[in-house]
Amino acid sequence: MVGHDSDDGQAPKREVVHFYVDASSLYYGLAARGWSHLAWLDVQRLCESFVHPWQELRTVKYFTSRLNDSLRRERVQAQSDHLDALRKCCRKTMIFYGRFHGNPSLCAATGRSLHAPKEKRSDVNMAVSIIGDAMLGKADVFCVLTGDSDLVPVFNTVRALAGGRRIVAFFPPGRFSNHLKLVAHAHVMVGRSRIARCQLPDTVELRRGVAVSRPEIWTRRGTPA
C-alpha cells in the first residue's frame, strides 16, 4: 500500500490504518468482470495484503445491505453465508448495514409496475464513519475501497483536516472514478490475482456442528453475485 518512507533511513513511525469497504461496489464490480466465483472473499485478508510492515491494520469497516429478493433465494442465502463467515474469520472487521428500499417504476413497454430495490444508507453510513474517525484521529491512513464518486466530499474533508492524515482510494475490479482519483492522496487498482489469493476457506465452521460453505452460485464463472 502507498505509505511514507523515512527520509533519514530509519524505520518510519508505526502508522494506524483503517479500511472502509463498499460491498456493493466490490461485488457488482466482480460480477461485471465475470468473476463472481471470487466473491467468497476474505475481506480482512485482502485489506491486510496492502499494509506495510511499519503499519498496523486496526479496523476494517464493511458496509452492505442484506438482500431481500424472494425470486433469487440462492443469492440471499449466499450473502447470508458469506456474512456469517466474515464474522467468524475476520476479527478486526465490523459490519454496518443499510437496507434495500422498494423503488417502484413503470415499464415503458408494458405499462406494468416494476419494483427494483435500491440500496439505501450504506453510502451515508460509510461517509459518516470515515469523517467521524478522521475527526477523532483514529487512524493515520484511511483506505476506502469503492468506485462511488459521491464520496468526493468525504475525501476532501479528510484532506482538509490537520495532522497529516491521508486518504487512499482503492478501486475494485470493474470500478473506477477519476473524480476520486483526483482528490485522493493516492489510488490503487485492486486486481484479480490479489482477490484470488484472499479467498475464505471453502468451508468455515461457525460453531460445533454448524458450518457454511462457498455457495454453489459462487463456484461458477460468470454467475452474477
PDB file of C-alpha atoms in Angstrom:
ATOM      1  CA  MET A   1       0.000   0.000   0.000  1.00  0.00           C
ATOM      2  CA  VAL A   2       1.125   3.567  -0.532  1.00  0.00           C
ATOM      3  CA  GLY A   3       2.922   4.897   2.540  1.00  0.00           C
ATOM      4  CA  HIS A   4       5.639   7.304   3.625  1.00  0.00           C
ATOM      5  CA  ASP A   5       9.281   6.212   3.775  1.00  0.00           C
ATOM      6  CA  SER A   6      11.655   7.643   6.331  1.00  0.00           C
ATOM      7  CA  ASP A   7      13.960  10.368   4.972  1.00  0.00           C
ATOM      8  CA  ASP A   8      16.768   9.549   7.438  1.00  0.00           C
ATOM      9  CA  GLY A   9      16.934   5.818   6.676  1.00  0.00           C
ATOM     10  CA  GLN A  10      15.275   4.839   9.936  1.00  0.00           C
ATOM     11  CA  ALA A  11      12.086   2.815  10.105  1.00  0.00           C
ATOM     12  CA  PRO A  12       9.006   5.039   9.774  1.00  0.00           C
ATOM     13  CA  LYS A  13       6.825   5.513  12.818  1.00  0.00           C
ATOM     14  CA  ARG A  14       4.117   2.910  13.151  1.00  0.00           C
ATOM     15  CA  GLU A  15       1.011   4.084  11.345  1.00  0.00           C
ATOM     16  CA  VAL A  16      -2.555   3.066  12.101  1.00  0.00           C
ATOM     17  CA  VAL A  17      -4.585   2.068   9.049  1.00  0.00           C
ATOM     18  CA  HIS A  18      -8.370   1.847   8.712  1.00  0.00           C
ATOM     19  CA  PHE A  19     -10.130   0.265   5.737  1.00  0.00           C
ATOM     20  CA  TYR A  20     -13.665   1.105   4.622  1.00  0.00           C
ATOM     21  CA  VAL A  21     -15.184  -1.352   2.149  1.00  0.00           C
ATOM     22  CA  ASP A  22     -18.163  -0.611  -0.085  1.00  0.00           C
ATOM     23  CA  ALA A  23     -19.553  -4.138  -0.514  1.00  0.00           C
ATOM     24  CA  SER A  24     -21.916  -3.194  -3.325  1.00  0.00           C
ATOM     25  CA  SER A  25     -19.166  -1.612  -5.413  1.00  0.00           C
ATOM     26  CA  LEU A  26     -16.878  -4.573  -4.769  1.00  0.00           C
ATOM     27  CA  TYR A  27     -19.264  -7.392  -5.600  1.00  0.00           C
ATOM     28  CA  TYR A  28     -21.015  -5.771  -8.536  1.00  0.00           C
ATOM     29  CA  GLY A  29     -17.563  -4.967  -9.888  1.00  0.00           C
ATOM     30  CA  LEU A  30     -16.629  -8.653  -9.651  1.00  0.00           C
ATOM     31  CA  ALA A  31     -19.889  -9.593 -11.373  1.00  0.00           C
ATOM     32  CA  ALA A  32     -19.282  -7.086 -14.164  1.00  0.00           C
ATOM     33  CA  ARG A  33     -15.953  -8.773 -14.908  1.00  0.00           C
ATOM     34  CA  GLY A  34     -17.463 -12.265 -14.754  1.00  0.00           C
ATOM     35  CA  TRP A  35     -15.518 -13.025 -11.566  1.00  0.00           C
ATOM     36  CA  SER A  36     -18.374 -13.882  -9.220  1.00  0.00           C
ATOM     37  CA  HIS A  37     -16.595 -17.144  -8.427  1.00  0.00           C
ATOM     38  CA  LEU A  38     -14.220 -14.937  -6.397  1.00  0.00           C
ATOM     39  CA  ALA A  39     -16.989 -13.445  -4.248  1.00  0.00           C
ATOM     40  CA  TRP A  40     -16.222 -15.819  -1.320  1.00  0.00           C
ATOM     41  CA  LEU A  41     -13.718 -13.201  -0.267  1.00  0.00           C
ATOM     42  CA  ASP A  42     -11.809 -12.855   2.990  1.00  0.00           C
ATOM     43  CA  VAL A  43     -12.202  -9.085   3.146  1.00  0.00           C
ATOM     44  CA  GLN A  44      -9.850  -8.580   6.076  1.00  0.00           C
ATOM     45  CA  ARG A  45      -7.107 -10.644   4.466  1.00  0.00           C
ATOM     46  CA  LEU A  46      -7.463  -8.572   1.297  1.00  0.00           C
ATOM     47  CA  CYS A  47      -7.059  -5.357   3.287  1.00  0.00           C
ATOM     48  CA  GLU A  48      -4.089  -6.748   5.243  1.00  0.00           C
ATOM     49  CA  SER A  49      -2.328  -7.571   1.977  1.00  0.00           C
ATOM     50  CA  PHE A  50      -1.898  -3.837   1.310  1.00  0.00           C
ATOM     51  CA  VAL A  51      -0.446  -2.934   4.724  1.00  0.00           C
ATOM     52  CA  HIS A  52       3.296  -2.291   5.123  1.00  0.00           C
ATOM     53  CA  PRO A  53       5.319  -3.874   7.982  1.00  0.00           C
ATOM     54  CA  TRP A  54       5.514  -0.478   9.737  1.00  0.00           C
ATOM     55  CA  GLN A  55       1.753  -0.106   9.618  1.00  0.00           C
ATOM     56  CA  GLU A  56      -0.990  -1.668  11.729  1.00  0.00           C
ATOM     57  CA  LEU A  57      -4.396  -2.520  10.333  1.00  0.00           C
ATOM     58  CA  ARG A  58      -6.586  -1.515  13.247  1.00  0.00           C
ATOM     59  CA  THR A  59     -10.079  -1.880  11.776  1.00  0.00           C
ATOM     60  CA  VAL A  60     -11.938  -2.929   8.645  1.00  0.00           C
ATOM     61  CA  LYS A  61     -15.413  -1.454   8.278  1.00  0.00           C
ATOM     62  CA  TYR A  62     -17.622  -3.278   5.803  1.00  0.00           C
ATOM     63  CA  PHE A  63     -20.753  -1.547   4.512  1.00  0.00           C
ATOM     64  CA  THR A  64     -23.548  -3.603   2.992  1.00  0.00           C
ATOM     65  CA  SER A  65     -27.292  -4.224   2.932  1.00  0.00           C
ATOM     66  CA  ARG A  66     -28.973  -7.578   3.306  1.00  0.00           C
ATOM     67  CA  LEU A  67     -30.613  -8.734   0.095  1.00  0.00           C
ATOM     68  CA  ASN A  68     -34.362  -9.171   0.169  1.00  0.00           C
ATOM     69  CA  ASP A  69     -35.100 -10.848  -3.142  1.00  0.00           C
ATOM     70  CA  SER A  70     -37.585 -13.718  -2.890  1.00  0.00           C
ATOM     71  CA  LEU A  71     -37.125 -14.509  -6.585  1.00  0.00           C
ATOM     72  CA  ARG A  72     -33.424 -15.235  -6.104  1.00  0.00           C
ATOM     73  CA  ARG A  73     -33.272 -17.014  -2.782  1.00  0.00           C
ATOM     74  CA  GLU A  74     -29.913 -18.557  -3.609  1.00  0.00           C
ATOM     75  CA  ARG A  75     -28.434 -15.053  -3.775  1.00  0.00           C
ATOM     76  CA  VAL A  76     -29.916 -14.175  -0.395  1.00  0.00           C
ATOM     77  CA  GLN A  77     -28.530 -17.359   1.149  1.00  0.00           C
ATOM     78  CA  ALA A  78     -25.118 -16.854  -0.453  1.00  0.00           C
ATOM     79  CA  GLN A  79     -24.835 -13.375   1.044  1.00  0.00           C
ATOM     80  CA  SER A  80     -26.024 -14.578   4.454  1.00  0.00           C
ATOM     81  CA  ASP A  81     -23.456 -17.398   4.496  1.00  0.00           C
ATOM     82  CA  HIS A  82     -20.698 -15.022   3.460  1.00  0.00           C
ATOM     83  CA  LEU A  83     -21.541 -12.539   6.216  1.00  0.00           C
ATOM     84  CA  ASP A  84     -21.553 -15.379   8.764  1.00  0.00           C
ATOM     85  CA  ALA A  85     -18.130 -16.488   7.513  1.00  0.00           C
ATOM     86  CA  LEU A  86     -16.744 -12.948   7.736  1.00  0.00           C
ATOM     87  CA  ARG A  87     -17.967 -12.565  11.317  1.00  0.00           C
ATOM     88  CA  LYS A  88     -16.227 -15.820  12.224  1.00  0.00           C
ATOM     89  CA  CYS A  89     -12.929 -15.356  10.371  1.00  0.00           C
ATOM     90  CA  CYS A  90     -12.359 -11.599  10.356  1.00  0.00           C
ATOM     91  CA  ARG A  91     -11.872 -10.460  13.938  1.00  0.00           C
ATOM     92  CA  LYS A  92     -10.953  -6.886  13.044  1.00  0.00           C
ATOM     93  CA  THR A  93     -13.937  -6.449  10.729  1.00  0.00           C
ATOM     94  CA  MET A  94     -17.090  -4.592  11.688  1.00  0.00           C
ATOM     95  CA  ILE A  95     -20.182  -4.931   9.502  1.00  0.00           C
ATOM     96  CA  PHE A  96     -22.561  -1.997   9.035  1.00  0.00           C
ATOM     97  CA  TYR A  97     -25.967  -2.465   7.426  1.00  0.00           C
ATOM     98  CA  GLY A  98     -28.049  -0.221   5.231  1.00  0.00           C
ATOM     99  CA  ARG A  99     -31.234  -1.533   3.680  1.00  0.00           C
ATOM    100  CA  PHE A 100     -32.900  -2.154   0.352  1.00  0.00           C
ATOM    101  CA  HIS A 101     -35.928   0.012  -0.289  1.00  0.00           C
ATOM    102  CA  GLY A 102     -38.634  -0.656  -2.860  1.00  0.00           C
ATOM    103  CA  ASN A 103     -38.241   1.627  -5.839  1.00  0.00           C
ATOM    104  CA  PRO A 104     -41.445   1.304  -7.895  1.00  0.00           C
ATOM    105  CA  SER A 105     -41.425   2.400 -11.521  1.00  0.00           C
ATOM    106  CA  LEU A 106     -43.420   1.812 -14.689  1.00  0.00           C
ATOM    107  CA  CYS A 107     -42.166  -0.274 -17.586  1.00  0.00           C
ATOM    108  CA  ALA A 108     -42.336   1.925 -20.677  1.00  0.00           C
ATOM    109  CA  ALA A 109     -43.013  -1.059 -22.925  1.00  0.00           C
ATOM    110  CA  THR A 110     -45.778  -2.816 -20.969  1.00  0.00           C
ATOM    111  CA  GLY A 111     -47.054  -0.218 -18.506  1.00  0.00           C
ATOM    112  CA  ARG A 112     -46.595  -2.733 -15.694  1.00  0.00           C
ATOM    113  CA  SER A 113     -45.387  -1.660 -12.275  1.00  0.00           C
ATOM    114  CA  LEU A 114     -41.826  -2.754 -11.563  1.00  0.00           C
ATOM    115  CA  HIS A 115     -40.163  -2.947  -8.177  1.00  0.00           C
ATOM    116  CA  ALA A 116     -36.395  -2.604  -8.397  1.00  0.00           C
ATOM    117  CA  PRO A 117     -34.952  -2.480  -4.855  1.00  0.00           C
ATOM    118  CA  LYS A 118     -32.457   0.317  -4.274  1.00  0.00           C
ATOM    119  CA  GLU A 119     -29.788   0.226  -1.601  1.00  0.00           C
ATOM    120  CA  LYS A 120     -30.156   2.981   0.985  1.00  0.00           C
ATOM    121  CA  ARG A 121     -27.980   4.324   3.802  1.00  0.00           C
ATOM    122  CA  SER A 122     -24.831   2.280   3.111  1.00  0.00           C
ATOM    123  CA  ASP A 123     -23.050   5.211   1.434  1.00  0.00           C
ATOM    124  CA  VAL A 124     -24.201   7.565   4.190  1.00  0.00           C
ATOM    125  CA  ASN A 125     -23.043   5.120   6.865  1.00  0.00           C
ATOM    126  CA  MET A 126     -19.639   4.952   5.189  1.00  0.00           C
ATOM    127  CA  ALA A 127     -19.321   8.727   4.835  1.00  0.00           C
ATOM    128  CA  VAL A 128     -20.247   9.383   8.464  1.00  0.00           C
ATOM    129  CA  SER A 129     -17.855   6.702   9.695  1.00  0.00           C
ATOM    130  CA  ILE A 130     -14.870   7.978   7.700  1.00  0.00           C
ATOM    131  CA  ILE A 131     -15.357  11.605   8.708  1.00  0.00           C
ATOM    132  CA  GLY A 132     -16.049  10.714  12.337  1.00  0.00           C
ATOM    133  CA  ASP A 133     -12.921   8.564  12.589  1.00  0.00           C
ATOM    134  CA  ALA A 134     -10.823  11.239  10.894  1.00  0.00           C
ATOM    135  CA  MET A 135     -12.057  13.990  13.223  1.00  0.00           C
ATOM    136  CA  LEU A 136     -11.256  11.813  16.236  1.00  0.00           C
ATOM    137  CA  GLY A 137      -7.804  10.994  14.877  1.00  0.00           C
ATOM    138  CA  LYS A 138      -8.395   7.247  14.970  1.00  0.00           C
ATOM    139  CA  ALA A 139      -6.068   6.478  12.057  1.00  0.00           C
ATOM    140  CA  ASP A 140      -3.188   7.911  10.065  1.00  0.00           C
ATOM    141  CA  VAL A 141      -4.229   6.353   6.756  1.00  0.00           C
ATOM    142  CA  PHE A 142      -7.831   5.988   5.605  1.00  0.00           C
ATOM    143  CA  CYS A 143      -8.223   3.425   2.828  1.00  0.00           C
ATOM    144  CA  VAL A 144     -11.557   3.484   1.009  1.00  0.00           C
ATOM    145  CA  LEU A 145     -12.435   0.597  -1.298  1.00  0.00           C
ATOM    146  CA  THR A 146     -15.125   1.908  -3.615  1.00  0.00           C
ATOM    147  CA  GLY A 147     -15.808   3.286  -7.061  1.00  0.00           C
ATOM    148  CA  ASP A 148     -18.509   5.686  -5.880  1.00  0.00           C
ATOM    149  CA  SER A 149     -17.718   9.278  -6.839  1.00  0.00           C
ATOM    150  CA  ASP A 150     -20.390  10.514  -4.393  1.00  0.00           C
ATOM    151  CA  LEU A 151     -17.671  10.183  -1.734  1.00  0.00           C
ATOM    152  CA  VAL A 152     -15.593  13.022  -3.217  1.00  0.00           C
ATOM    153  CA  PRO A 153     -16.734  15.461  -0.457  1.00  0.00           C
ATOM    154  CA  VAL A 154     -15.652  12.902   2.162  1.00  0.00           C
ATOM    155  CA  PHE A 155     -12.173  12.678   0.641  1.00  0.00           C
ATOM    156  CA  ASN A 156     -11.930  16.469   0.566  1.00  0.00           C
ATOM    157  CA  THR A 157     -12.973  16.672   4.227  1.00  0.00           C
ATOM    158  CA  VAL A 158     -10.294  14.206   5.333  1.00  0.00           C
ATOM    159  CA  ARG A 159      -7.660  16.062   3.311  1.00  0.00           C
ATOM    160  CA  ALA A 160      -8.666  19.341   4.976  1.00  0.00           C
ATOM    161  CA  LEU A 161      -8.147  18.019   8.496  1.00  0.00           C
ATOM    162  CA  ALA A 162      -4.854  18.812  10.195  1.00  0.00           C
ATOM    163  CA  GLY A 163      -2.448  16.139  11.401  1.00  0.00           C
ATOM    164  CA  GLY A 164      -1.073  14.678   8.191  1.00  0.00           C
ATOM    165  CA  ARG A 165      -3.868  12.178   7.716  1.00  0.00           C
ATOM    166  CA  ARG A 166      -4.002  10.558   4.294  1.00  0.00           C
ATOM    167  CA  ILE A 167      -6.857   9.038   2.340  1.00  0.00           C
ATOM    168  CA  VAL A 168      -6.270   6.456  -0.371  1.00  0.00           C
ATOM    169  CA  ALA A 169      -8.782   5.280  -2.980  1.00  0.00           C
ATOM    170  CA  PHE A 170      -8.857   1.542  -3.705  1.00  0.00           C
ATOM    171  CA  PHE A 171     -10.788   0.739  -6.858  1.00  0.00           C
ATOM    172  CA  PRO A 172     -12.476  -2.676  -7.107  1.00  0.00           C
ATOM    173  CA  PRO A 173     -12.315  -4.629 -10.374  1.00  0.00           C
ATOM    174  CA  GLY A 174     -14.606  -3.064 -12.953  1.00  0.00           C
ATOM    175  CA  ARG A 175     -14.992   0.118 -10.939  1.00  0.00           C
ATOM    176  CA  PHE A 176     -13.069   3.383 -11.300  1.00  0.00           C
ATOM    177  CA  SER A 177     -13.716   7.041 -10.572  1.00  0.00           C
ATOM    178  CA  ASN A 178     -11.412   9.700 -11.933  1.00  0.00           C
ATOM    179  CA  HIS A 179     -13.098  12.170  -9.553  1.00  0.00           C
ATOM    180  CA  LEU A 180     -11.971  10.090  -6.557  1.00  0.00           C
ATOM    181  CA  LYS A 181      -8.514   9.611  -8.035  1.00  0.00           C
ATOM    182  CA  LEU A 182      -8.051  13.370  -8.270  1.00  0.00           C
ATOM    183  CA  VAL A 183      -8.934  14.056  -4.624  1.00  0.00           C
ATOM    184  CA  ALA A 184      -7.152  11.056  -3.040  1.00  0.00           C
ATOM    185  CA  HIS A 185      -3.561  11.208  -1.824  1.00  0.00           C
ATOM    186  CA  ALA A 186      -3.004   8.029  -3.832  1.00  0.00           C
ATOM    187  CA  HIS A 187      -5.014   5.343  -5.576  1.00  0.00           C
ATOM    188  CA  VAL A 188      -4.704   1.570  -6.004  1.00  0.00           C
ATOM    189  CA  MET A 189      -6.322  -0.747  -8.536  1.00  0.00           C
ATOM    190  CA  VAL A 190      -7.363  -3.994  -6.831  1.00  0.00           C
ATOM    191  CA  GLY A 191      -6.555  -6.801  -9.238  1.00  0.00           C
ATOM    192  CA  ARG A 192      -7.955 -10.256  -9.866  1.00  0.00           C
ATOM    193  CA  SER A 193      -4.858 -12.167  -8.726  1.00  0.00           C
ATOM    194  CA  ARG A 194      -4.830 -10.496  -5.319  1.00  0.00           C
ATOM    195  CA  ILE A 195      -8.524 -11.222  -4.789  1.00  0.00           C
ATOM    196  CA  ALA A 196      -7.967 -14.834  -5.855  1.00  0.00           C
ATOM    197  CA  ARG A 197      -5.252 -15.172  -3.177  1.00  0.00           C
ATOM    198  CA  CYS A 198      -7.546 -13.800  -0.467  1.00  0.00           C
ATOM    199  CA  GLN A 199     -10.394 -16.301  -0.511  1.00  0.00           C
ATOM    200  CA  LEU A 200     -12.045 -17.750   2.587  1.00  0.00           C
ATOM    201  CA  PRO A 201     -11.681 -21.487   3.256  1.00  0.00           C
ATOM    202  CA  ASP A 202     -14.224 -23.455   1.215  1.00  0.00           C
ATOM    203  CA  THR A 203     -15.902 -24.453   4.485  1.00  0.00           C
ATOM    204  CA  VAL A 204     -16.000 -22.288   7.626  1.00  0.00           C
ATOM    205  CA  GLU A 205     -17.087 -23.821  10.927  1.00  0.00           C
ATOM    206  CA  LEU A 206     -19.201 -21.275  12.780  1.00  0.00           C
ATOM    207  CA  ARG A 207     -19.611 -23.374  15.918  1.00  0.00           C
ATOM    208  CA  ARG A 208     -19.680 -27.037  16.814  1.00  0.00           C
ATOM    209  CA  GLY A 209     -21.751 -28.853  14.224  1.00  0.00           C
ATOM    210  CA  VAL A 210     -22.630 -25.716  12.230  1.00  0.00           C
ATOM    211  CA  ALA A 211     -20.705 -24.621   9.145  1.00  0.00           C
ATOM    212  CA  VAL A 212     -21.139 -22.607   5.975  1.00  0.00           C
ATOM    213  CA  SER A 213     -19.538 -23.376   2.616  1.00  0.00           C
ATOM    214  CA  ARG A 214     -18.738 -21.494  -0.543  1.00  0.00           C
ATOM    215  CA  PRO A 215     -22.124 -21.082  -2.278  1.00  0.00           C
ATOM    216  CA  GLU A 216     -22.618 -23.065  -5.454  1.00  0.00           C
ATOM    217  CA  ILE A 217     -23.510 -19.913  -7.390  1.00  0.00           C
ATOM    218  CA  TRP A 218     -20.067 -18.561  -6.412  1.00  0.00           C
ATOM    219  CA  THR A 219     -18.256 -21.536  -7.906  1.00  0.00           C
ATOM    220  CA  ARG A 220     -19.452 -20.979 -11.473  1.00  0.00           C
ATOM    221  CA  ARG A 221     -17.541 -18.443 -13.533  1.00  0.00           C
ATOM    222  CA  GLY A 222     -19.616 -15.600 -14.884  1.00  0.00           C
ATOM    223  CA  THR A 223     -22.521 -16.179 -12.482  1.00  0.00           C
ATOM    224  CA  PRO A 224     -23.954 -12.883 -11.170  1.00  0.00           C
ATOM    225  CA  ALA A 225     -23.143 -12.364  -7.484  1.00  0.00           C
TER     226      ALA A 225
END
